Coordinates of C-alpha atoms in Angstrom, one line a residue:
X28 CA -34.7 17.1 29.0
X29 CA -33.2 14.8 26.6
X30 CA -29.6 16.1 25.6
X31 CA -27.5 16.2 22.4
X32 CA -23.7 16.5 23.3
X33 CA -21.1 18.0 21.5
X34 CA -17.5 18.2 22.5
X35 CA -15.7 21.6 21.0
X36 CA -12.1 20.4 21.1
X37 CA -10.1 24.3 22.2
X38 CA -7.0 23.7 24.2
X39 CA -4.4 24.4 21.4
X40 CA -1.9 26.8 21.5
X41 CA -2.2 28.2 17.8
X42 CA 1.4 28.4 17.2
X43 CA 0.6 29.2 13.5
X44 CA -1.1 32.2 14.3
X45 CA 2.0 34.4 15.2
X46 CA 1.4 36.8 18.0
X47 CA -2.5 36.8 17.9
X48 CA -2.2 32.9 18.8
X49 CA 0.1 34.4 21.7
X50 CA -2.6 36.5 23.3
X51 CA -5.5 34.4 22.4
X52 CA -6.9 30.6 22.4
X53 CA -6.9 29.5 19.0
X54 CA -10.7 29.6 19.1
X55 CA -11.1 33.1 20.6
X56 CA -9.4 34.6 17.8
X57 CA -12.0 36.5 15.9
X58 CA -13.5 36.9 12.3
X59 CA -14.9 39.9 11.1
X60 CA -15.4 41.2 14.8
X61 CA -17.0 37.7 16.4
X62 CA -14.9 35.1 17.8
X63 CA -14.7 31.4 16.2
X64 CA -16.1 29.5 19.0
X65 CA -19.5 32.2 18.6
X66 CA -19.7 30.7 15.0
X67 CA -19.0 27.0 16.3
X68 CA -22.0 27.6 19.2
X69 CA -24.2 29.2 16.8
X70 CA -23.8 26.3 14.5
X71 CA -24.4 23.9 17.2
X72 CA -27.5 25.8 18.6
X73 CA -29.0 25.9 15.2
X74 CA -28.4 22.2 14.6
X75 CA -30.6 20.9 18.1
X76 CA -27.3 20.3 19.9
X77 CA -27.9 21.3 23.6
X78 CA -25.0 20.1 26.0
X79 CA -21.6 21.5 25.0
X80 CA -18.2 20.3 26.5
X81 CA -15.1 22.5 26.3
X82 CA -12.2 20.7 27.4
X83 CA -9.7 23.6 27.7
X84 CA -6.2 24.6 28.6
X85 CA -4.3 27.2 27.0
X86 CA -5.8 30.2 27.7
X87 CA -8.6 28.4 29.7
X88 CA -10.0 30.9 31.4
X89 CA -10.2 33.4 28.6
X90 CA -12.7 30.6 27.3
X91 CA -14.7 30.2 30.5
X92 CA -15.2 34.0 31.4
X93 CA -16.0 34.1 27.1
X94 CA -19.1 31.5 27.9
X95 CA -19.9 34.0 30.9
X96 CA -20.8 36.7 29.1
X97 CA -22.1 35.5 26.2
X98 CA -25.5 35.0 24.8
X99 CA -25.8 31.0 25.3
X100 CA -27.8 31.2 28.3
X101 CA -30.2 28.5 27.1
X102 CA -27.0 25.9 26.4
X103 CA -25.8 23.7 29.1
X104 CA -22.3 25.1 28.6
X105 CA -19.4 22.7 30.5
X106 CA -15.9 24.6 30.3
X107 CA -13.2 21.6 31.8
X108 CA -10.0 22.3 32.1
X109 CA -7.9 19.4 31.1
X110 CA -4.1 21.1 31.5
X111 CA -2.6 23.7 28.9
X112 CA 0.6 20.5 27.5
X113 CA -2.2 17.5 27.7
X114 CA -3.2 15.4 24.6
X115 CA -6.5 15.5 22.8
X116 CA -6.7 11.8 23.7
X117 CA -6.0 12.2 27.2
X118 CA -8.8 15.8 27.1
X119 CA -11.5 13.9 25.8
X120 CA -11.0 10.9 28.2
X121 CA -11.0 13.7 30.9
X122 CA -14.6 14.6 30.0
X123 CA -16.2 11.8 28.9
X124 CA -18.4 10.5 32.2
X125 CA -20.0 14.2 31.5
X126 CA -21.3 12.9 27.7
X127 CA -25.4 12.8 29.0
X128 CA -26.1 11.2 24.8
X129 CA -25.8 7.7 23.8
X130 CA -24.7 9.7 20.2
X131 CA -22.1 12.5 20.6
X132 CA -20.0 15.0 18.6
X133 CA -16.4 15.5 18.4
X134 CA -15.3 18.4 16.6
X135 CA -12.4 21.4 16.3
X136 CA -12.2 24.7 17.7
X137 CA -11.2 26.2 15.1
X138 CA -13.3 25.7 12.0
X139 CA -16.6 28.0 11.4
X140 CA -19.4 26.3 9.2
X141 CA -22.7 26.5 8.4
X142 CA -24.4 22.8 7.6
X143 CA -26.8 20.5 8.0
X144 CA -24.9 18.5 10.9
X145 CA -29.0 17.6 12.4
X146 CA -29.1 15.5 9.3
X147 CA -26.6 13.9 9.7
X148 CA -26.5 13.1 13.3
X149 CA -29.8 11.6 12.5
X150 CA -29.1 9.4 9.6
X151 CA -26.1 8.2 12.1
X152 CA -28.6 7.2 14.6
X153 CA -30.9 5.5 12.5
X154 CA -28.1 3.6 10.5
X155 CA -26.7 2.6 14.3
X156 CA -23.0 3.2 13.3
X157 CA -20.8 3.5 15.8
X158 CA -18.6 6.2 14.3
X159 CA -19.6 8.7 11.2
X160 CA -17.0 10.6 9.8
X161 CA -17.8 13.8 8.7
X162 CA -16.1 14.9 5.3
X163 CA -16.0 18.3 3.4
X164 CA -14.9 20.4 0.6
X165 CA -11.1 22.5 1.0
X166 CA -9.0 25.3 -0.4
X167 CA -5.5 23.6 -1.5
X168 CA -3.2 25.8 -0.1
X169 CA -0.6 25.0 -3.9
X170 CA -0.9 25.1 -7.3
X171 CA -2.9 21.9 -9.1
X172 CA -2.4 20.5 -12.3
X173 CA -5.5 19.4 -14.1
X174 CA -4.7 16.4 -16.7
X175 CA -6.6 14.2 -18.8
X176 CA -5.8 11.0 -20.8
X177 CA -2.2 12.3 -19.9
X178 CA -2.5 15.8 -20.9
X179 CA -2.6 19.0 -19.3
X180 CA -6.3 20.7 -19.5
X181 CA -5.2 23.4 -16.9
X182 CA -3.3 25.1 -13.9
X183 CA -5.4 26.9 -10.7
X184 CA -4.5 28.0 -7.4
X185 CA -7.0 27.7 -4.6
X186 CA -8.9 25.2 -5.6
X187 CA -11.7 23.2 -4.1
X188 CA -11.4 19.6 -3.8
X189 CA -13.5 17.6 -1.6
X190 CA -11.1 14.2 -2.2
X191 CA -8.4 12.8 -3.9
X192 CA -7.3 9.6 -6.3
X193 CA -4.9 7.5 -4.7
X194 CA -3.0 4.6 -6.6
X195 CA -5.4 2.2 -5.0
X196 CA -8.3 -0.1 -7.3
X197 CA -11.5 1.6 -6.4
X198 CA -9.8 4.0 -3.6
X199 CA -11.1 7.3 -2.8
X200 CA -9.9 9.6 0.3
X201 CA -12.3 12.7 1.5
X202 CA -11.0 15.9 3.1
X203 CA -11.8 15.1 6.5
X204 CA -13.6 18.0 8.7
X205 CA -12.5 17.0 12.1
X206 CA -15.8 16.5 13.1
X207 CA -17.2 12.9 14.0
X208 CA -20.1 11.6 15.5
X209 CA -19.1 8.7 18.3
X210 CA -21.9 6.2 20.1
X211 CA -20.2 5.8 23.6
X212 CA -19.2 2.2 22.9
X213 CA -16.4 3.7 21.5
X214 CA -15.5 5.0 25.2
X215 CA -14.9 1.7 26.0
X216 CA -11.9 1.3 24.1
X217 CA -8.2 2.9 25.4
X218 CA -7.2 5.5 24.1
X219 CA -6.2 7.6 27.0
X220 CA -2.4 7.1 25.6
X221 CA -2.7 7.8 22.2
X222 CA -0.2 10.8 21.1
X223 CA -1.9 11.6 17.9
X224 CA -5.6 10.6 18.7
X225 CA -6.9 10.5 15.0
X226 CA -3.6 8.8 13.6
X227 CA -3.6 6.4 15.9
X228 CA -6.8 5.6 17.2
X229 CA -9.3 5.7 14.2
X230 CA -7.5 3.4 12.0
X231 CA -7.8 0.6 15.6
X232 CA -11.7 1.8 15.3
X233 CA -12.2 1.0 11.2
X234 CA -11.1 -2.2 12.1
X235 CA -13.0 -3.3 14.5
X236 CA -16.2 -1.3 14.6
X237 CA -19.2 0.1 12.5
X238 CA -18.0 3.2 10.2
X239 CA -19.9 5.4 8.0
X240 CA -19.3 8.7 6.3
X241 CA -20.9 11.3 5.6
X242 CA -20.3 14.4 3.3
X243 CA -21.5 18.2 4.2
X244 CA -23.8 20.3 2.3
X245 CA -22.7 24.1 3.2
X246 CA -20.2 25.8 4.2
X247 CA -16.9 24.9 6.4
X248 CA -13.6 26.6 6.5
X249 CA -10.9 26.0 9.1
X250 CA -8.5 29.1 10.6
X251 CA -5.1 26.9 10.9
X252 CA -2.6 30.1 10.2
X253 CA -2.8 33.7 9.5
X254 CA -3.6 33.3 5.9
X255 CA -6.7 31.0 6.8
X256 CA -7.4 34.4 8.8
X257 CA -6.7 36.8 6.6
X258 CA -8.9 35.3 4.1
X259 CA -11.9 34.9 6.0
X260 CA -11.5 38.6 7.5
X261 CA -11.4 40.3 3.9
X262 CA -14.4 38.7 3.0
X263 CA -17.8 41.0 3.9
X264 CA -19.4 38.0 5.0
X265 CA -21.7 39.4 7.5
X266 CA -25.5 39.5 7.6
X267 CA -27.5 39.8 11.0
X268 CA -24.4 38.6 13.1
X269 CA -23.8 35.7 11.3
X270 CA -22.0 34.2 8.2
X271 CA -23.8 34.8 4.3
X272 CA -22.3 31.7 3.5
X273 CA -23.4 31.9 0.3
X274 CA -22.2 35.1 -0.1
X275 CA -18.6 34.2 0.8
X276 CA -18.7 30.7 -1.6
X277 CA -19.1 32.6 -4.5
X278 CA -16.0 35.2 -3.7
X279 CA -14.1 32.2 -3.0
X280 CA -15.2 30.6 -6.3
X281 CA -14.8 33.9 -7.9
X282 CA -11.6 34.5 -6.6

């Protein structure tokens, strides 16, 4: 069988999430009645992704006896546990003799979406990067200020933005979705010591390797405090046990 790996990044504590984050992994919390990491493994099914790594630690085993009972017989399911305090640096170099692709996926725990990730894992592979950032659209969690030619056009809350203007000639950053596609060259490289594994570590990789981004077409929304929650549970998003995603854009939009 030839394998697709993805790595579903779940050993945070949630610390924003009040006392559901105290009961619960971050990824086990649930939205309208099914937990995230159902979405995430839905999402990954869906998109030809057959080996899944779950480097765990808070809450672990909550996560491995959620895999025993759930419906994903037919995924080659791997729950490590890499210790409840340990980096996401030192997790992913914990796991990463079990990556079976020459290709692989990093990505949260705690973000649902519904894209085209088969796409662009493809277009990664045939371009023969050795790193594809994956970018997306995001609520602003604060007022913006629209202006043009100086003046002030108008004021919303909530909006969605996929990037920003920064005071740089020709400079453009993009909401990043905390999922990345990696060849294992990368592996080769230490990082095992990196506090902050993004900070630190992908601006050493720009530099030296390969990089190409990529942009989603769909929908992708990340649970990072009880607000992020709240939204996503008012919403009547369902529609045979899975997200209407169109359905929810357009209340967003609407909102």
């Amino acid at each position: 069988m030839k394998y697709r790996t993805a790595i579903v990044l779940c050993g945070g504590k949630g610390t924003r999430l009040g006392q559901i984050g105290k009961k619960f992994p971050k990824t086990l919390i649930k939205v309208q009645g099914k937990s995230i990491l159902y979405y995430i493994l839905n999402s990954l099914k869906k998109n030809k992704f057959n080996h899944i790594i779950l480097p765990t630690g808070y809450r672990g085993k909550q996560i491995k006896e959620f895999i025993k009972s759930s419906k994903f017989k037919n995924l080659k399911i791997e729950v490590v546990n890499t210790g409840v305090n340990t980096t996401i640096a030192q997790r992913i170099y914990k796991i990463k003799r079990l990556i079976k692709s020459e290709n692989f996926l990093i990505l949260n725990g705690d973000a649902i979406f519904d894209t085209n990730l088969n796409r662009i894992f493809k277009k990664h592979e045939i371009k023969k990067k050795d790193m594809s950032l994956i970018c997306c659209d995001s609520e602003a969690d604060f007022g913006t200020v629209g202006v043009i030619n100086n003046k002030v056009v108008n004021f919303e809350r909530n909006l969605n933005f996929n990037s920003v203007n920064i005071k740089m000639k020709n400079f453009k950053g993009y909401v990043y979705s905390g999922m990345c596609i990696f060849n294992k060259r990368i592996l080769m490289e230490n990082f095992k010591n990196c506090f902050n594994f993004e900070k630190e570590f992908y601006p050493k990789l720009i530099k030296k390797y390969e990089i190409d981004f990529h942009t989603l077409k769909g929908f992708w929304y990340a649970v990072d405090n009880i607000k992020h929650l709240d939204t996503l549970n008012k919403k009547d998003i369902i529609k045979k046990n899975y997200l209407d995603i169109y359905k929810f854009k357009q209340k967003i939009n609407d909102k």
